Amino acid sequence: MSIPQQREGLWRDLAPQVLARLLRTYGPDQFDACEDAVQEALLAAHQQWEENPPQDPLGWLITTSRWRYVDWVRSDRSRRDRETKVDRLTEPLLGQGTSSGDDSLLVLQLCCHPELPRAAQIALTLRAVCGLTTAQISHVYQLPEATVAQRITRAKRRLDELGRVFPATTDPSALTPTVLNVIYVMFTEAHHTMSGSPARDADLADEALHLGRQLRSGAPGDTEVAGLLALMLFTEARQPARITAAGDLMALDEQDRSVWDRTLIAEGLRILDRSVAGATPGPYLIQACIAGLHAQAPDVDRTDWREILALYRLLELTTNGLNPTIRLNRIVAEAMVHGPARALELLDQLREEHPGLPRLHAVRADLLRRSGDRVAAAGEYREAARAADNLAEQRLLLRRLRELGA
Amino acid sequence: MKYVILMQVDPAVLESLTEEQQHTIQSGHGDFMDATKASGEFVATNALADPSRSKVIRSKGGVPEVTDGPFVEAKEFMGGYYLIDVENEERAIELAKLIPDSTIDGLALEIRQVMFFDGGDM
């Protein structure tokens, strides 16, 4: 389906609002049918707007979706609760005609229902909130369209079973950690992909950033929302330096920082400025502060590693020391402040407790290289390359091994 | 995450199966495909021809040379695979146990994570 870009943008902003209106009227247990109705209305808009553009696109989509839903309920004679639904059909649509950012958040919260599997949360969010087609989602994830369609269908049916009650969207704290986590996983999957070309996956990062910005405008006072958005902005800013034209992954210490996206960094820093003072630091805000310090540093040596180490310690406290990956990152910062010998001791403790932790060999190899033990470092790089679950990472580790000349 | 479930096959074991066992395997694979398709975890599957029909292409002095027969002479060979997309390795193992081969002595399944995947126009 080829859609003029401007109109596609408009639809994608309107689609979740239309869905939210329908859900408010007919109940969140009607997610499946309402979402289908919105998809059909979008298809109708695609066929009709070219010749007959409506004056009020949102109103047009709401009315059209509503009629599709009504048609469906009338034809669905097999459903036990048909009568209740027909009753609901006579109820007026709430707040028709005006748009509200909150409505998109309501749909987002439903899509990220904690009872759904992560893959289903993401697929449903991409379709119902971001307005991607099933074909686009299957393309991004390199999955058969039938597989994605089935995930979405199952998720919608599960929501119908679960969704008797709306989440309380007016309360910013109702933006559950699950929603933030779904967006962050979507974002990191775009950057840590094992499939497809970087160009293909850039879309997923865009969608996650778009959702982050939407969340932020809906809950401007929520410091974790601010932290998540800033963290994603800083990470995205480094993307042009992260992968070379030849497709090679570059570690933070070898990236050409002149190609970092300064506009995104400035946006992230502005968000931090407004959010940090007086905030109870949550995990996303702390990670954003760390990423912000990297973003402002001219190179690895002129990075405020003491502050970064302090922030990692704070992050460990906030997460009750339960996350071994945070501890691993803290050890990297320890090495920059206190030297590799001390960090290697800490790393050995961590390895005893979590022998299979991802990146453990890679970090140990880097520390051994910095301490001058080339032979041991080479052994660790070999182990790390075998343990890698990502082709680009594996190539980086093998390159480091070659550079050792051991 | 995508995982490949490799089906390691021993022709001698397959030949010695009873008709009932063969039927169980056949319908078991059908059930497995139905279940993973319904759960949205199925990506693809392929069954491969006997390795005696393989051609092996390997470099000799930098030039590709084609020979007949399997790459390695072994009792077991890869008979086919399932490609699945699941939450984690535990789930991949859980699914592999549903494949009938997992309950026939002499057959085996090997799970390996996919590192790179390009499904063309998928």
Coordinates of C-alpha atoms in Angstrom, one line a residue:
Chain A
M1 CA 0.0 0.0 0.0
S2 CA 1.6 3.3 -1.0
I3 CA 0.3 6.2 1.0
P4 CA 1.4 9.8 0.7
Q5 CA 3.8 10.4 3.6
Q6 CA 2.0 13.4 5.0
R7 CA -1.3 11.6 5.1
E8 CA 0.2 8.5 6.6
G9 CA 1.5 10.6 9.4
L10 CA -1.9 12.1 10.0
W11 CA -3.6 8.7 10.0
R12 CA -1.1 7.3 12.4
D13 CA -1.7 10.1 14.9
L14 CA -5.5 9.7 14.5
A15 CA -5.8 5.9 14.5
P16 CA -5.2 5.4 18.3
Q17 CA -7.5 8.3 19.1
V18 CA -10.3 6.8 17.0
L19 CA -9.7 3.4 18.7
A20 CA -9.8 5.0 22.1
R21 CA -13.1 6.7 21.4
L22 CA -14.6 3.4 20.3
L23 CA -13.3 1.6 23.4
R24 CA -14.6 4.3 25.7
T25 CA -18.1 3.8 24.1
Y26 CA -18.2 0.0 23.7
G27 CA -15.9 -1.1 26.5
P28 CA -12.3 -2.3 26.6
D29 CA -13.5 -5.9 26.3
Q30 CA -14.4 -5.0 22.7
F31 CA -10.7 -4.4 21.7
D32 CA -10.6 -7.0 19.0
A33 CA -13.7 -5.8 17.1
C34 CA -13.0 -2.1 17.7
E35 CA -9.5 -2.5 16.4
D36 CA -10.7 -4.3 13.3
A37 CA -13.3 -1.5 12.8
V38 CA -10.6 1.1 12.9
Q39 CA -8.4 -0.8 10.4
E40 CA -11.4 -1.0 8.1
A41 CA -12.1 2.7 8.4
L42 CA -8.4 3.5 7.6
L43 CA -8.7 1.3 4.5
A44 CA -11.9 3.1 3.5
A45 CA -10.1 6.5 4.1
H46 CA -7.3 5.3 1.9
Q47 CA -9.8 4.5 -0.9
Q48 CA -11.9 7.6 -0.6
W49 CA -9.9 10.6 0.8
E50 CA -7.9 11.0 -2.4
E51 CA -10.9 12.2 -4.3
N52 CA -13.0 13.3 -1.3
P53 CA -10.9 14.6 1.5
P54 CA -13.0 15.2 4.6
Q55 CA -13.1 18.5 6.5
D56 CA -12.8 16.8 9.8
P57 CA -10.6 13.6 9.4
L58 CA -10.9 12.5 13.0
G59 CA -14.7 12.8 13.0
W60 CA -14.9 11.0 9.6
L61 CA -12.8 8.1 11.0
I62 CA -14.8 7.9 14.2
T63 CA -18.1 7.8 12.4
T64 CA -16.9 5.3 9.8
S65 CA -15.3 3.0 12.4
R66 CA -18.4 3.2 14.5
W67 CA -20.5 2.0 11.6
R68 CA -18.1 -0.8 10.9
Y69 CA -18.4 -1.9 14.5
V70 CA -22.2 -1.7 14.4
D71 CA -22.3 -3.8 11.2
W72 CA -20.1 -6.4 12.9
V73 CA -22.2 -6.6 16.0
R74 CA -25.4 -6.9 14.0
S75 CA -24.0 -9.7 11.9
D76 CA -22.4 -11.5 14.8
R77 CA -25.4 -13.5 15.8
S78 CA -23.4 -16.2 17.5
R79 CA -22.1 -14.1 20.3
R80 CA -23.9 -14.7 23.6
D81 CA -23.6 -11.1 24.8
R82 CA -25.0 -9.6 21.6
E83 CA -27.9 -7.9 23.3
T84 CA -25.6 -6.0 25.7
K85 CA -23.5 -4.8 22.8
V86 CA -26.6 -3.7 20.9
D87 CA -27.6 -1.7 23.9
R88 CA -24.3 0.0 23.9
L89 CA -24.7 0.9 20.3
T90 CA -27.4 3.4 21.1
E91 CA -25.1 5.2 23.6
P92 CA -23.6 8.5 22.3
L93 CA -19.8 8.7 21.6
L94 CA -18.1 10.6 24.3
G95 CA -16.4 13.8 23.5
Q96 CA -16.7 13.4 19.7
G97 CA -14.9 15.9 17.6
T98 CA -12.1 17.0 19.9
S99 CA -8.8 15.3 20.0
S100 CA -7.0 14.3 23.1
G101 CA -3.4 13.0 23.5
D102 CA -4.5 11.1 26.6
D103 CA -6.6 8.8 24.3
S104 CA -3.5 7.5 22.6
L105 CA -2.0 6.7 26.0
L106 CA -5.1 4.8 27.0
V107 CA -4.7 2.5 24.0
L108 CA -1.0 2.2 24.7
Q109 CA -1.7 1.0 28.2
L110 CA -4.1 -1.5 27.0
C111 CA -1.7 -2.8 24.4
C112 CA 1.0 -3.1 27.0
H113 CA -1.2 -5.1 29.4
P114 CA 1.2 -7.0 31.8
E115 CA -0.7 -10.2 31.1
L116 CA 0.4 -10.3 27.5
P117 CA 3.7 -11.8 26.3
R118 CA 6.3 -9.2 25.4
A119 CA 6.3 -10.0 21.7
A120 CA 2.5 -9.6 21.6
Q121 CA 2.6 -6.3 23.5
I122 CA 5.1 -4.9 21.0
A123 CA 3.2 -6.1 17.9
L124 CA -0.1 -4.8 19.2
T125 CA 1.4 -1.4 20.1
L126 CA 3.0 -1.1 16.7
R127 CA -0.3 -1.8 15.1
A128 CA -2.9 -0.1 17.3
V129 CA -0.9 2.9 18.6
C130 CA 1.8 3.4 15.9
G131 CA -0.6 2.5 13.1
L132 CA 1.8 0.1 11.3
T133 CA 0.2 -2.6 9.1
T134 CA 0.7 -6.2 9.9
A135 CA 2.8 -6.4 6.8
Q136 CA 5.1 -3.6 8.0
I137 CA 5.5 -5.2 11.4
S138 CA 6.3 -8.6 9.9
H139 CA 8.9 -6.8 7.7
V140 CA 10.5 -5.1 10.6
Y141 CA 10.8 -8.4 12.6
Q142 CA 11.5 -10.6 9.6
L143 CA 8.6 -12.9 10.4
P144 CA 5.9 -14.4 8.2
E145 CA 2.9 -12.1 8.0
A146 CA 0.7 -15.0 9.2
T147 CA 2.8 -15.3 12.4
V148 CA 2.5 -11.6 13.2
A149 CA -1.3 -11.6 12.4
Q150 CA -1.7 -14.6 14.7
R151 CA 0.1 -12.9 17.5
I152 CA -2.0 -9.8 17.2
T153 CA -5.2 -11.8 17.0
R154 CA -4.4 -13.8 20.1
A155 CA -3.3 -10.6 22.0
K156 CA -6.6 -8.9 21.1
R157 CA -8.7 -11.8 22.2
R158 CA -6.7 -12.0 25.5
L159 CA -7.4 -8.3 26.0
D160 CA -11.1 -8.9 25.4
E161 CA -10.9 -11.5 28.3
L162 CA -8.9 -9.2 30.5
G163 CA -10.1 -5.8 29.6
R164 CA -13.2 -5.3 31.7
V165 CA -11.7 -2.2 33.3
F166 CA -9.9 0.8 31.8
P167 CA -6.6 1.8 33.3
A168 CA -6.7 5.1 35.1
T169 CA -5.0 7.3 32.5
T170 CA -5.4 10.6 34.3
D171 CA -2.9 9.4 36.9
P172 CA 0.6 9.6 35.6
S173 CA 1.7 6.8 37.9
A174 CA -0.7 4.6 36.0
L175 CA 1.9 4.7 33.2
T176 CA 3.0 1.3 34.4
P177 CA 6.6 0.2 34.2
T178 CA 5.5 -2.3 31.6
V179 CA 4.6 0.5 29.1
L180 CA 8.1 2.0 29.5
N181 CA 9.7 -1.4 29.3
V182 CA 7.8 -2.3 26.1
I183 CA 9.0 1.0 24.4
Y184 CA 12.5 0.5 25.6
V185 CA 12.7 -3.1 24.4
M186 CA 11.3 -2.0 21.0
F187 CA 14.0 0.6 20.9
T188 CA 16.9 -1.6 21.9
E189 CA 15.7 -4.3 19.5
A190 CA 16.2 -1.8 16.7
H191 CA 19.8 -1.2 17.8
H192 CA 20.6 -4.8 18.8
T193 CA 19.2 -6.5 15.8
M194 CA 20.2 -10.0 14.6
S195 CA 18.2 -9.7 11.4
G196 CA 18.1 -7.5 8.4
S197 CA 19.9 -4.3 7.4
P198 CA 20.3 -1.2 9.6
A199 CA 18.1 0.8 7.3
R200 CA 15.3 -1.6 7.7
D201 CA 15.4 -1.5 11.5
A202 CA 15.7 2.3 11.8
D203 CA 11.9 2.4 11.7
L204 CA 11.5 0.6 15.0
A205 CA 13.7 3.1 16.8
D206 CA 11.7 5.9 15.2
E207 CA 8.5 4.3 16.5
A208 CA 9.9 4.0 20.0
L209 CA 11.0 7.6 20.0
H210 CA 7.6 8.7 18.7
L211 CA 5.9 6.8 21.5
G212 CA 8.4 8.3 24.0
R213 CA 7.6 11.8 22.8
Q214 CA 3.8 11.1 22.9
L215 CA 4.2 9.7 26.5
R216 CA 6.1 12.8 27.5
S217 CA 3.5 15.2 26.2
G218 CA 0.8 13.2 27.9
A219 CA 2.7 13.0 31.3
P220 CA 5.1 15.9 31.3
G221 CA 5.7 15.6 35.1
D222 CA 6.7 11.9 35.1
T223 CA 10.5 11.8 35.6
E224 CA 10.8 8.1 34.4
V225 CA 9.0 9.0 31.2
A226 CA 11.4 11.9 30.8
G227 CA 14.3 9.6 31.6
L228 CA 13.3 7.0 29.1
L229 CA 12.9 9.6 26.3
A230 CA 16.2 11.2 27.1
L231 CA 18.0 7.8 27.3
M232 CA 16.6 6.9 23.8
L233 CA 17.6 10.3 22.4
F234 CA 21.2 10.0 23.6
T235 CA 21.4 6.4 22.3
E236 CA 19.9 7.3 18.9
A237 CA 22.3 10.3 18.6
R238 CA 25.3 7.9 18.7
Q239 CA 23.8 5.7 16.0
P240 CA 25.6 7.3 13.0
A241 CA 29.0 6.6 14.7
R242 CA 28.0 3.1 15.9
I243 CA 28.0 1.4 12.6
T244 CA 30.5 2.3 9.9
A245 CA 29.7 2.5 6.2
A246 CA 31.2 -1.0 5.9
G247 CA 28.7 -2.3 8.5
D248 CA 31.2 -2.6 11.3
L249 CA 30.2 -2.1 14.9
M250 CA 32.3 0.5 16.7
A251 CA 32.7 0.5 20.5
L252 CA 32.0 3.7 22.4
D253 CA 35.8 4.4 22.9
E254 CA 36.5 4.2 19.1
Q255 CA 33.5 6.1 17.8
D256 CA 33.9 9.3 15.7
R257 CA 32.0 11.6 18.0
S258 CA 31.9 14.4 15.4
V259 CA 29.1 12.5 13.7
W260 CA 26.9 12.2 16.8
D261 CA 23.6 13.9 16.3
R262 CA 23.9 17.1 18.3
T263 CA 20.2 18.0 17.8
L264 CA 19.1 14.8 19.5
I265 CA 21.7 15.3 22.3
A266 CA 20.5 18.9 22.9
E267 CA 16.8 17.7 23.1
G268 CA 17.9 15.0 25.6
L269 CA 19.8 17.5 27.7
R270 CA 16.9 19.9 27.8
I271 CA 14.6 17.1 29.0
L272 CA 17.2 16.2 31.8
D273 CA 17.5 19.9 32.8
R274 CA 13.8 20.1 33.4
S275 CA 13.5 16.7 35.1
V276 CA 16.5 16.0 37.4
A277 CA 16.0 18.7 40.0
G278 CA 14.1 17.4 43.0
A279 CA 13.2 14.1 41.3
T280 CA 13.3 10.8 43.0
P281 CA 15.7 9.1 40.7
G282 CA 14.3 6.0 38.9
P283 CA 16.2 3.6 36.7
Y284 CA 15.5 5.3 33.4
L285 CA 16.3 8.8 34.7
I286 CA 19.6 7.6 36.1
Q287 CA 20.6 5.7 32.9
A288 CA 19.7 8.9 31.0
C289 CA 22.0 10.9 33.2
I290 CA 24.8 8.4 32.5
A291 CA 24.1 8.5 28.7
G292 CA 24.0 12.3 28.9
L293 CA 27.5 12.5 30.5
H294 CA 28.8 10.3 27.6
A295 CA 27.0 12.5 25.1
Q296 CA 28.8 15.6 26.4
A297 CA 32.3 14.1 26.7
P298 CA 34.7 14.9 23.8
D299 CA 36.4 11.5 24.2
V300 CA 36.7 8.5 26.6
D301 CA 39.5 10.1 28.6
R302 CA 37.7 13.4 29.1
T303 CA 34.6 11.6 30.3
D304 CA 33.4 12.3 33.9
W305 CA 33.8 8.6 35.0
R306 CA 33.6 9.5 38.7
E307 CA 30.2 10.9 38.2
I308 CA 29.2 7.9 36.0
L309 CA 30.5 5.5 38.7
A310 CA 28.4 7.3 41.3
L311 CA 25.4 7.1 39.1
Y312 CA 25.9 3.3 38.5
R313 CA 26.1 2.8 42.3
L314 CA 22.9 4.8 42.7
L315 CA 21.3 2.7 39.9
E316 CA 22.3 -0.5 41.7
L317 CA 20.7 0.8 44.9
T318 CA 17.5 1.7 43.1
T319 CA 17.3 -1.8 41.6
N320 CA 18.3 -3.5 44.9
G321 CA 21.5 -4.8 43.4
L322 CA 19.5 -7.5 41.6
N323 CA 20.5 -6.7 38.1
P324 CA 23.9 -8.3 37.2
T325 CA 24.1 -6.3 33.9
I326 CA 24.0 -3.0 35.8
R327 CA 26.8 -4.4 38.1
L328 CA 28.8 -5.3 35.0
N329 CA 28.4 -1.8 33.7
R330 CA 29.4 -0.4 37.1
I331 CA 32.6 -2.5 36.9
V332 CA 33.5 -0.9 33.6
A333 CA 33.2 2.5 35.3
E334 CA 35.2 1.2 38.2
A335 CA 38.0 0.3 35.8
M336 CA 38.0 3.8 34.4
V337 CA 38.2 5.4 37.9
H338 CA 40.3 2.9 39.9
G339 CA 42.1 1.0 37.1
P340 CA 41.6 -2.5 35.5
A341 CA 43.2 -4.5 38.4
R342 CA 40.5 -3.6 40.9
A343 CA 37.8 -4.1 38.2
L344 CA 39.1 -7.5 37.4
E345 CA 38.7 -8.6 41.0
L346 CA 35.1 -7.3 41.1
L347 CA 34.5 -9.0 37.7
D348 CA 35.7 -12.4 39.1
Q349 CA 33.2 -12.1 41.9
L350 CA 30.4 -11.3 39.5
R351 CA 31.5 -14.3 37.3
E352 CA 31.2 -16.7 40.2
E353 CA 27.7 -15.6 40.9
H354 CA 26.5 -15.2 37.3
P355 CA 28.7 -17.4 35.1
G356 CA 26.6 -17.1 31.9
L357 CA 26.1 -13.4 32.0
P358 CA 26.1 -11.9 28.5
R359 CA 29.2 -9.6 27.7
L360 CA 31.1 -10.9 30.7
H361 CA 33.9 -12.3 28.6
A362 CA 34.0 -9.2 26.4
V363 CA 34.4 -6.9 29.4
R364 CA 37.0 -9.2 30.9
A365 CA 38.9 -9.2 27.6
D366 CA 38.9 -5.4 27.4
L367 CA 40.1 -5.2 31.0
L368 CA 42.9 -7.7 30.5
R369 CA 44.0 -5.8 27.3
R370 CA 44.1 -2.6 29.2
S371 CA 46.2 -4.2 32.0
G372 CA 48.7 -5.4 29.4
D373 CA 48.0 -9.1 29.6
R374 CA 47.7 -9.8 25.8
V375 CA 47.7 -13.6 26.0
A376 CA 44.9 -13.8 28.6
A377 CA 43.0 -11.0 26.7
A378 CA 43.2 -13.0 23.5
G379 CA 41.8 -16.1 25.2
E380 CA 38.9 -14.0 26.5
Y381 CA 38.2 -12.4 23.2
R382 CA 37.9 -15.8 21.6
E383 CA 35.5 -16.9 24.4
A384 CA 33.6 -13.7 24.0
A385 CA 33.3 -14.1 20.2
R386 CA 31.9 -17.6 20.6
A387 CA 29.4 -16.4 23.2
A388 CA 28.1 -13.5 21.1
D389 CA 24.6 -13.8 19.9
N390 CA 24.9 -11.0 17.4
L391 CA 26.9 -11.1 14.2
A392 CA 28.1 -7.4 14.4
E393 CA 29.3 -7.9 18.0
Q394 CA 31.1 -11.0 17.1
R395 CA 33.0 -9.2 14.3
L396 CA 33.9 -6.4 16.7
L397 CA 35.4 -8.9 19.1
L398 CA 37.3 -10.8 16.4
R399 CA 38.7 -7.4 15.2
R400 CA 39.9 -6.7 18.8
L401 CA 41.5 -10.1 18.9
R402 CA 43.4 -9.4 15.6
E403 CA 44.4 -5.9 16.9
L404 CA 46.1 -7.6 19.9
G405 CA 48.4 -9.5 17.5
A406 CA 48.6 -12.2 20.1
Chain B
M1 CA 14.5 -14.4 19.4
K2 CA 14.8 -16.8 16.5
Y3 CA 16.0 -20.4 17.1
V4 CA 16.6 -23.3 14.8
I5 CA 15.6 -26.7 16.0
L6 CA 17.8 -29.1 14.1
M7 CA 16.4 -32.6 13.7
Q8 CA 19.3 -35.1 14.0
V9 CA 18.2 -38.3 12.2
D10 CA 19.7 -41.8 12.2
P11 CA 18.4 -43.7 9.1
A12 CA 18.9 -47.1 10.9
V13 CA 16.6 -45.9 13.7
L14 CA 14.0 -44.6 11.3
E15 CA 14.0 -47.9 9.4
S16 CA 13.4 -49.9 12.6
L17 CA 10.4 -47.9 13.6
T18 CA 7.0 -49.7 13.9
E19 CA 4.2 -48.5 11.6
E20 CA 2.5 -47.1 14.7
Q21 CA 5.6 -45.2 15.7
Q22 CA 6.0 -43.8 12.2
H23 CA 2.4 -42.6 12.3
T24 CA 2.9 -41.0 15.7
I25 CA 5.9 -39.1 14.4
Q26 CA 4.0 -37.9 11.3
S27 CA 0.9 -36.7 13.1
G28 CA 3.1 -35.3 15.9
H29 CA 4.9 -33.0 13.5
G30 CA 1.6 -31.9 12.1
D31 CA 0.4 -31.1 15.7
F32 CA 3.6 -29.2 16.4
M33 CA 3.2 -27.0 13.3
D34 CA -0.4 -26.3 14.1
A35 CA 0.4 -25.4 17.7
T36 CA 3.3 -23.1 16.9
K37 CA 1.4 -21.4 14.1
A38 CA -1.6 -20.8 16.5
S39 CA 0.7 -19.3 19.1
G40 CA 2.5 -17.0 16.6
E41 CA 5.9 -18.7 17.1
F42 CA 6.3 -20.5 13.8
V43 CA 8.6 -19.1 11.1
A44 CA 9.5 -21.9 8.7
T45 CA 10.4 -25.6 8.4
N46 CA 12.3 -27.7 6.0
A47 CA 12.8 -31.4 5.6
L48 CA 16.0 -32.3 3.7
A49 CA 16.7 -35.1 1.3
D50 CA 19.0 -38.0 2.2
P51 CA 22.7 -36.9 2.6
S52 CA 23.7 -39.5 0.1
R53 CA 22.3 -37.2 -2.5
S54 CA 24.3 -34.2 -1.3
K55 CA 26.9 -32.4 -3.4
V56 CA 29.8 -30.9 -1.4
I57 CA 31.6 -27.9 -2.7
R58 CA 34.9 -27.1 -1.1
S59 CA 37.9 -25.1 -2.0
K60 CA 41.0 -26.8 -3.4
G61 CA 43.8 -24.3 -3.8
G62 CA 41.2 -21.4 -3.8
V63 CA 39.1 -23.0 -6.5
P64 CA 35.7 -24.6 -5.7
E65 CA 35.6 -28.3 -6.3
V66 CA 32.4 -30.3 -6.4
T67 CA 32.2 -33.9 -5.0
D68 CA 29.3 -36.3 -4.3
G69 CA 28.1 -37.4 -0.9
P70 CA 27.8 -36.0 2.5
F71 CA 30.1 -33.5 4.1
V72 CA 31.0 -35.8 6.9
E73 CA 30.4 -39.6 7.1
A74 CA 28.4 -40.1 10.2
K75 CA 25.7 -42.3 11.6
E76 CA 23.4 -39.3 12.3
F77 CA 22.7 -36.4 10.0
M78 CA 20.5 -33.3 9.9
G79 CA 17.2 -34.4 8.5
G80 CA 15.5 -31.0 8.6
Y81 CA 14.7 -28.1 10.9
Y82 CA 12.1 -25.8 12.4
L83 CA 12.7 -22.1 12.6
I84 CA 10.8 -20.5 15.5
D85 CA 10.6 -17.1 17.0
V86 CA 10.2 -17.3 20.8
E87 CA 10.6 -15.3 24.0
N88 CA 13.8 -17.1 25.2
E89 CA 15.8 -20.3 25.2
E90 CA 13.6 -22.0 27.8
R91 CA 10.6 -21.6 25.5
A92 CA 12.5 -23.0 22.6
I93 CA 13.4 -26.1 24.7
E94 CA 9.8 -26.4 25.9
L95 CA 8.6 -26.4 22.3
A96 CA 11.3 -28.8 21.1
K97 CA 10.2 -31.4 23.7
L98 CA 6.8 -31.4 21.9
I99 CA 8.4 -32.7 18.7
P100 CA 7.8 -36.4 18.5
D101 CA 11.5 -37.1 17.8
S102 CA 12.3 -36.1 21.4
T103 CA 10.6 -39.3 22.6
I104 CA 12.2 -41.8 20.2
D105 CA 15.6 -43.3 21.4
G106 CA 18.3 -42.7 18.8
L107 CA 16.8 -39.5 17.4
A108 CA 17.8 -36.1 18.8
L109 CA 17.0 -32.4 18.5
E110 CA 19.6 -29.6 18.6
I111 CA 18.6 -26.0 19.4
R112 CA 20.7 -23.2 18.1
Q113 CA 20.1 -19.5 18.3
V114 CA 19.9 -17.5 15.0
M115 CA 22.5 -14.8 14.8
F116 CA 21.5 -13.3 11.4
F117 CA 18.4 -13.7 9.4
D118 CA 17.2 -12.3 6.1
G119 CA 13.9 -13.5 4.9
G120 CA 14.0 -11.6 1.7
D121 CA 10.8 -9.8 1.2
M122 CA 9.3 -11.2 4.4

